PDB file of C-alpha atoms and ligand atoms in Angstrom:
ATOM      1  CA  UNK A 397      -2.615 100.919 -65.915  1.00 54.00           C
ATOM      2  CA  UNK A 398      -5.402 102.392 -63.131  1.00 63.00           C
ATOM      3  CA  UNK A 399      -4.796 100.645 -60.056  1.00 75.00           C
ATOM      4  CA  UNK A 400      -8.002  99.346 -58.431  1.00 83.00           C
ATOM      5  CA  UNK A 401      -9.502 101.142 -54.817  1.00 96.00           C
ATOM      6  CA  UNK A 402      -9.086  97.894 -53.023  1.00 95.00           C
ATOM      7  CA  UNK A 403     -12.027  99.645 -50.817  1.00 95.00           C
ATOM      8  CA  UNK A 404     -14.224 100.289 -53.335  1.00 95.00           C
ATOM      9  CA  UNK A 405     -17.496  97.795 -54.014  1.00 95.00           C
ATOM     10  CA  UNK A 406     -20.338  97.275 -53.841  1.00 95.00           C
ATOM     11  CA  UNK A 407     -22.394  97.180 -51.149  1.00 94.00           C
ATOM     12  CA  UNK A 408     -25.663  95.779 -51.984  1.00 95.00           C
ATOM     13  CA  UNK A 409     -23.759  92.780 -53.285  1.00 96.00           C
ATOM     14  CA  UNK A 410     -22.157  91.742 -50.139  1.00 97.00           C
ATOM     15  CA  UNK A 411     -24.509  89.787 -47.916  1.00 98.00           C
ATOM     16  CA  UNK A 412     -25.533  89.933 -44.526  1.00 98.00           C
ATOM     17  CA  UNK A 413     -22.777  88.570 -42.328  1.00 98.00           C
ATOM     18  CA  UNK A 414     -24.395  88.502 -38.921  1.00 97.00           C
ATOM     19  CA  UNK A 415     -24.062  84.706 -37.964  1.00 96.00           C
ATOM     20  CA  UNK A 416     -20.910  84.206 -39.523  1.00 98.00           C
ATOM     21  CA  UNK A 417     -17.863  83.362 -37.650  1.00 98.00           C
ATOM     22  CA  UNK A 418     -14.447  84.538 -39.003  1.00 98.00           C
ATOM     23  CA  UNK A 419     -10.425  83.988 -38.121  1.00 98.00           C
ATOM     24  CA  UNK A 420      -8.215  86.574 -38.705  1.00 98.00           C
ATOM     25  CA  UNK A 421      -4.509  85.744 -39.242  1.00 98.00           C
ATOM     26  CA  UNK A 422      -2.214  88.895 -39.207  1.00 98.00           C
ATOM     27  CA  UNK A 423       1.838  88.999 -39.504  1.00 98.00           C
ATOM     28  CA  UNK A 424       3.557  91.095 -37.197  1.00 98.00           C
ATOM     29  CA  UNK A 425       6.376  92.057 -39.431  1.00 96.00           C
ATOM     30  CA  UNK A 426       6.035  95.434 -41.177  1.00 97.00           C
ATOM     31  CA  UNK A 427       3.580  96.334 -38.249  1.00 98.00           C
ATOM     32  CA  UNK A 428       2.111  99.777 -39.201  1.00 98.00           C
ATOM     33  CA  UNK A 429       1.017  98.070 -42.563  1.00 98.00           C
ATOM     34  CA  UNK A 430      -0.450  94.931 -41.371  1.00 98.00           C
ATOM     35  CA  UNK A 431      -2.415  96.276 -38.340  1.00 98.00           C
ATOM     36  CA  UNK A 432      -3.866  98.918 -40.590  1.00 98.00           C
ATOM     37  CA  UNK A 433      -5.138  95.743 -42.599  1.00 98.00           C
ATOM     38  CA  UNK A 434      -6.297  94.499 -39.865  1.00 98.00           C
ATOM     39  CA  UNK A 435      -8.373  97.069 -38.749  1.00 98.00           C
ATOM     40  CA  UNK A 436      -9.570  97.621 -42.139  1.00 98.00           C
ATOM     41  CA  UNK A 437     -10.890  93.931 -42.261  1.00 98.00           C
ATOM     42  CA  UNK A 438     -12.534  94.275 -38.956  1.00 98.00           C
ATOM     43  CA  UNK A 439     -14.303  97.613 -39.490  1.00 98.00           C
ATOM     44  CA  UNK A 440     -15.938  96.190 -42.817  1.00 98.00           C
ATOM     45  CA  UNK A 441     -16.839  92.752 -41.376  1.00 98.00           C
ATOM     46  CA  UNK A 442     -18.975  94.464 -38.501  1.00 98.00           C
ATOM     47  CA  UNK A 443     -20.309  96.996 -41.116  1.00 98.00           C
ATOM     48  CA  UNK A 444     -21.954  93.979 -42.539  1.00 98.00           C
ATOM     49  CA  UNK A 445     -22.973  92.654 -39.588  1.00 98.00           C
ATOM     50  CA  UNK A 446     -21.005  90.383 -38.012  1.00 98.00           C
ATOM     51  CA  UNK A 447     -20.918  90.297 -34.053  1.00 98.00           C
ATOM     52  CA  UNK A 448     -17.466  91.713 -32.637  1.00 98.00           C
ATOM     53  CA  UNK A 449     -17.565  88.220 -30.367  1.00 98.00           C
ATOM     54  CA  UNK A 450     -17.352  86.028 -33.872  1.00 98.00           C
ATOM     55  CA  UNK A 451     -14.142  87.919 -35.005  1.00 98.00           C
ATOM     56  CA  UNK A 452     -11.174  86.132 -33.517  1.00 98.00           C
ATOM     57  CA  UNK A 453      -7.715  87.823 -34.257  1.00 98.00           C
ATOM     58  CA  UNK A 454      -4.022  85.469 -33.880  1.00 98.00           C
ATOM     59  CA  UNK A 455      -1.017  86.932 -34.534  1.00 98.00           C
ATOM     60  CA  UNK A 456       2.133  84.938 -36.094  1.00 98.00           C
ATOM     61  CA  UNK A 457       5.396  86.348 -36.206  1.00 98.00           C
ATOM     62  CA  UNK A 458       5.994  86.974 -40.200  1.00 97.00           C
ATOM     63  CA  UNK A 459       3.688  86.021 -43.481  1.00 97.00           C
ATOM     64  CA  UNK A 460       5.543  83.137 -44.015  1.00 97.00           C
ATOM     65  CA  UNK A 461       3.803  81.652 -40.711  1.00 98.00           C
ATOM     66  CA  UNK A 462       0.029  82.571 -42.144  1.00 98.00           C
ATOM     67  CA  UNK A 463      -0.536  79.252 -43.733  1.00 98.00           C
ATOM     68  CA  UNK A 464       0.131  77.328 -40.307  1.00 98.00           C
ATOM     69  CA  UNK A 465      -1.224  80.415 -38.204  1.00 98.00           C
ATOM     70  CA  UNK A 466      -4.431  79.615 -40.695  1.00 98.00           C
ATOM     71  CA  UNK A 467      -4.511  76.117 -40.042  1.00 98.00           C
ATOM     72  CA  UNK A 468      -4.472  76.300 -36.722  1.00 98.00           C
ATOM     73  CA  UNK A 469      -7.795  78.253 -36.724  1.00 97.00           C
ATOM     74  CA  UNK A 470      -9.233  75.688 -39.043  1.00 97.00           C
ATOM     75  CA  UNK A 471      -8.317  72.590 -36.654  1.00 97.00           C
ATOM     76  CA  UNK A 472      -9.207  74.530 -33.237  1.00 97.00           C
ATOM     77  CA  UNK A 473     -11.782  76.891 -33.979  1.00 96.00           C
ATOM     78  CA  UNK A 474     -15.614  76.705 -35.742  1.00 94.00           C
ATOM     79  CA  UNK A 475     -15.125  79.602 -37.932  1.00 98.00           C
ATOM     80  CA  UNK A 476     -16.646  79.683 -41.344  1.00 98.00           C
ATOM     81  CA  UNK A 477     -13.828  81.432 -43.002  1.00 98.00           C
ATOM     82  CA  UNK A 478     -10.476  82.795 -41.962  1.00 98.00           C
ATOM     83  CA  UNK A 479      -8.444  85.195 -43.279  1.00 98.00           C
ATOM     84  CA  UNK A 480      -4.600  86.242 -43.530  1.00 98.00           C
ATOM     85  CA  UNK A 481      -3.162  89.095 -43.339  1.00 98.00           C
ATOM     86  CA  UNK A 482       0.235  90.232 -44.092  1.00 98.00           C
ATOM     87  CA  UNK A 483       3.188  92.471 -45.960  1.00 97.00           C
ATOM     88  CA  UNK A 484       6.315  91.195 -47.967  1.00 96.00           C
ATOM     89  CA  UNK A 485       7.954  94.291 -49.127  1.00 96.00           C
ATOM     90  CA  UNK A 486      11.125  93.326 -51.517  1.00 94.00           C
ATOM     91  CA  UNK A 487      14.480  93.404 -50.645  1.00 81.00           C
ATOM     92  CA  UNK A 488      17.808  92.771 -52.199  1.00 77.00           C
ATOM     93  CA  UNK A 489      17.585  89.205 -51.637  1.00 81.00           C
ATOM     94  CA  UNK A 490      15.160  86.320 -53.395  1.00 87.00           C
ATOM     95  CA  UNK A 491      13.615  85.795 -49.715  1.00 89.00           C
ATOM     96  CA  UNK A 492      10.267  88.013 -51.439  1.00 92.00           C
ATOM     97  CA  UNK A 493       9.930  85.553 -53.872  1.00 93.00           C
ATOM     98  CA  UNK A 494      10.212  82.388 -51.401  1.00 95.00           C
ATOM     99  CA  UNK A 495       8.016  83.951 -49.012  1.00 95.00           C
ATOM    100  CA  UNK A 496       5.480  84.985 -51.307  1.00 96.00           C
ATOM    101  CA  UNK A 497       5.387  81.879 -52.796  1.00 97.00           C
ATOM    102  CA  UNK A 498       5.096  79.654 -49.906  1.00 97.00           C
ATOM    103  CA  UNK A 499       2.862  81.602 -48.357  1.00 98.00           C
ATOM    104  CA  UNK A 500       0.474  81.509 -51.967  1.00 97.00           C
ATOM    105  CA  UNK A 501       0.356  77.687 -52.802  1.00 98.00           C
ATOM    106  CA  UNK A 502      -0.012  77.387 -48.401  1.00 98.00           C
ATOM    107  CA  UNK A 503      -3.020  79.383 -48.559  1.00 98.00           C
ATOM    108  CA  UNK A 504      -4.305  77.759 -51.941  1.00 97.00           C
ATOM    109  CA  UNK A 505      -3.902  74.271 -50.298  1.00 97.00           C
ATOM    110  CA  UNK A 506      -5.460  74.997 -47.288  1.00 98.00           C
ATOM    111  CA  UNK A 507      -8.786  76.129 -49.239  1.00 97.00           C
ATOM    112  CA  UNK A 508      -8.844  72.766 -50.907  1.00 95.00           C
ATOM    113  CA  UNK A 509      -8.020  70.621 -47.991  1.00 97.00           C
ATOM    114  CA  UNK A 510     -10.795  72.123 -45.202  1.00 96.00           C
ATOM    115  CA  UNK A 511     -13.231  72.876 -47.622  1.00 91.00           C
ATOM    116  CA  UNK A 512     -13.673  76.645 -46.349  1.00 95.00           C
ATOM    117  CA  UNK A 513     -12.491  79.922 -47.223  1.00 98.00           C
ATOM    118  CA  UNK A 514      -9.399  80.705 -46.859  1.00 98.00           C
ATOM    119  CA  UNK A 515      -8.923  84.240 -48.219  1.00 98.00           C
ATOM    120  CA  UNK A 516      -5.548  85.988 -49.178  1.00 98.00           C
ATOM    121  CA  UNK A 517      -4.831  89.167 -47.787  1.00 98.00           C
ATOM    122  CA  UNK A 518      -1.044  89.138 -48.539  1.00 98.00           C
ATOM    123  CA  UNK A 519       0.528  92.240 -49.861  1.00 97.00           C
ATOM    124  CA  UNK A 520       3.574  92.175 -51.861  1.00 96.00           C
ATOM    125  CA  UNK A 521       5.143  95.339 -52.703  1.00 96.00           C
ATOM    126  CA  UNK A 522       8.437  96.525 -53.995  1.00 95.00           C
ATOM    127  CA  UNK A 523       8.685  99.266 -51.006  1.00 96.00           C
ATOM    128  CA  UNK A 524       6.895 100.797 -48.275  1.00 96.00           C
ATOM    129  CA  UNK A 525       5.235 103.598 -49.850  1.00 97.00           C
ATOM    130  CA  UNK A 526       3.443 100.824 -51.938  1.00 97.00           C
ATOM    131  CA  UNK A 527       2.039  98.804 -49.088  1.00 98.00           C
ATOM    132  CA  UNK A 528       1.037 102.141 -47.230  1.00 98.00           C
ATOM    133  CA  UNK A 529      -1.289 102.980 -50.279  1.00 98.00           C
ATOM    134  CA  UNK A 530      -3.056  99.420 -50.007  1.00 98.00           C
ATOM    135  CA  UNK A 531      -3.430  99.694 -46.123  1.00 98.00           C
ATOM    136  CA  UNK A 532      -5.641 102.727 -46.402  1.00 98.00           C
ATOM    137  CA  UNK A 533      -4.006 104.813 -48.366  1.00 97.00           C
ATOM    138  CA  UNK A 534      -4.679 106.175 -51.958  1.00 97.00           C
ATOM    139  CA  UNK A 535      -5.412 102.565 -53.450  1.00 98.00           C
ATOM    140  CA  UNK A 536      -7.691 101.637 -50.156  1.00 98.00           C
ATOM    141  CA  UNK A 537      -6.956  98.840 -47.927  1.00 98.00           C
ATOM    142  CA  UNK A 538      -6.479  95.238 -49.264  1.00 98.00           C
ATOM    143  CA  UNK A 539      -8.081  94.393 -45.584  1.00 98.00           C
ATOM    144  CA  UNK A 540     -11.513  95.701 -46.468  1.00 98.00           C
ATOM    145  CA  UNK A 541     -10.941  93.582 -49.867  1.00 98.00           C
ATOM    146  CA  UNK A 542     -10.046  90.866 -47.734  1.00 98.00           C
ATOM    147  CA  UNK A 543     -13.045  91.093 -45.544  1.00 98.00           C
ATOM    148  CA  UNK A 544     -15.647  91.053 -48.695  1.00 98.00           C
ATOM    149  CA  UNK A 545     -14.558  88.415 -50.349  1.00 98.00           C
ATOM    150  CA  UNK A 546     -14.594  86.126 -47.200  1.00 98.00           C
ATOM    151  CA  UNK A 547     -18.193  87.039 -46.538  1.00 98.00           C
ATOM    152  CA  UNK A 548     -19.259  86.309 -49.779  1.00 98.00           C
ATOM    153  CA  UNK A 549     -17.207  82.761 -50.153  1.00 98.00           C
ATOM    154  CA  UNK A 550     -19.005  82.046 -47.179  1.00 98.00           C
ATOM    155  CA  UNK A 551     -22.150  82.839 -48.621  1.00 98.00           C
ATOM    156  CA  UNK A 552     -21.444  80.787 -51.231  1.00 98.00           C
ATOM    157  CA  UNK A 553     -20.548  78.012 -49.409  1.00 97.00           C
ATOM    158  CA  UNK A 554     -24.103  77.970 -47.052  1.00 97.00           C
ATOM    159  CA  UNK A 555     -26.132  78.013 -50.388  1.00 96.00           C
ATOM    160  CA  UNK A 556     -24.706  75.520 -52.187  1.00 92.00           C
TER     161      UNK A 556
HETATM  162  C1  DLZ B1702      12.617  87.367 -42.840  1.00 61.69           C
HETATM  163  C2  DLZ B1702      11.543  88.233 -43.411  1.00 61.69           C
HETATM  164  C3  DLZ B1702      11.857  89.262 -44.318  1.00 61.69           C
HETATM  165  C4  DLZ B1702      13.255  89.519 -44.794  1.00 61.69           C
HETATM  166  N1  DLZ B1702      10.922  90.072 -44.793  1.00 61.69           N
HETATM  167  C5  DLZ B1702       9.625  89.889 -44.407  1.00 61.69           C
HETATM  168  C6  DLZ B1702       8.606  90.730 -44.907  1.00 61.69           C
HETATM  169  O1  DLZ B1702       8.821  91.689 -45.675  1.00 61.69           O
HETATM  170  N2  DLZ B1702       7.329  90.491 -44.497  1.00 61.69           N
HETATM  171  C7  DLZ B1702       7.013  89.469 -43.629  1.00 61.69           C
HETATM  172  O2  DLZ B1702       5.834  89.286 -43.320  1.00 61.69           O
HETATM  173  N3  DLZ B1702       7.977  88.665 -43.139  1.00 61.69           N
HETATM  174  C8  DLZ B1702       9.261  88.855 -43.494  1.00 61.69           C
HETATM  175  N4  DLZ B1702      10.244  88.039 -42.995  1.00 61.69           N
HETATM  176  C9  DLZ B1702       9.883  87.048 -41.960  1.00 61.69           C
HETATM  177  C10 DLZ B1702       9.349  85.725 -42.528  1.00 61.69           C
HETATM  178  O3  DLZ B1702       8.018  85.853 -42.975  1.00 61.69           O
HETATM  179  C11 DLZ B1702       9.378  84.633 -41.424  1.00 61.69           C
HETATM  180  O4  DLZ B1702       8.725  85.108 -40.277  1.00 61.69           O
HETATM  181  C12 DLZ B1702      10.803  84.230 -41.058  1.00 61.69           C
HETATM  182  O5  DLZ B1702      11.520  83.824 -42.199  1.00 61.69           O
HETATM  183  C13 DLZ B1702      10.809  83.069 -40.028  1.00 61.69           C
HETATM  184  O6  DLZ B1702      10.160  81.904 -40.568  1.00 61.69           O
END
């Protein structure tokens, strides 16, 4: 199965983002990954316009902390949509699959409670050479994925 250029879209259906505040989430565990994410979702969000002073970047210290670090962005801060950012890579243990899934029905739940965007920029790979293709490698960058869809949910949202 062909395995999608998580940078590839496009453009002319993406709306304007200038006006639009974001949050951006990112994990600090597997660092070279998830800061390549993040500058992957940055970099697209100001190609479509949005002002470097409405970008707001937290850091929490592994994915499993997204869903609060999210939260927190949604209780303290006027953003229209916030995004997370992180990289489980599997191990020997079940701890991938208890992560992953904690971190998937957090972010879920937190899009239904706030009523705003909350958009899910989680890889999950089985190694590292995996995740480095998705961060800007030979599949693209699940960041710039990331970044597009939150523009458009909030576009969606202001014209309902
Ligand atoms: C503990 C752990 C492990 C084993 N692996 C990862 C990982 O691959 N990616 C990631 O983002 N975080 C990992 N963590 C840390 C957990 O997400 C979390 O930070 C700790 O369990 C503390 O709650």
């Amino acid at each position: 199965m062909a395995t999608k250029d998580l940078s590839e879209y496009n453009p002319e259906l993406v709306p304007d983002a200038s006006g639009m505040k974001f949050g951006i989430v990112v994990a600090e565990w597997n660092p070279e990954i998830t800061m390549a994410l993040a500058k992957g979702a940055t970099d697209t969000l100001l190609k479509h316009g949005a002002a470097e002073s409405n970008i707001k970047i937290k850091y929490v210290p592994g994915s499993f902390e997204l869903p609060l670090g999210a939260q927190l962005f949604a209780e303290h801060d006027n953003v229209d949509a916030i995004i997370v950012l992180g990289c489980v890579i599997q191990g020997e243990t079940r701890h991938f699959d208890f992560i992953c899934q904690g971190v998937t029905q957090g972010i879920m739940d937190l899009n239904l409670k706030y009523d705003k965007p909350f958009i899910f920029g989680l890889l999950t790979t089985g190694n590292q050479q995996q995740a480095l293709d998705r961060a800007g490698g030979k599949h693209g960058n699940k960041g710039d994925e990331a970044a597009v869809t939150a523009i458009k949910m909030v576009h969606l949202k202001n014209n309902f």
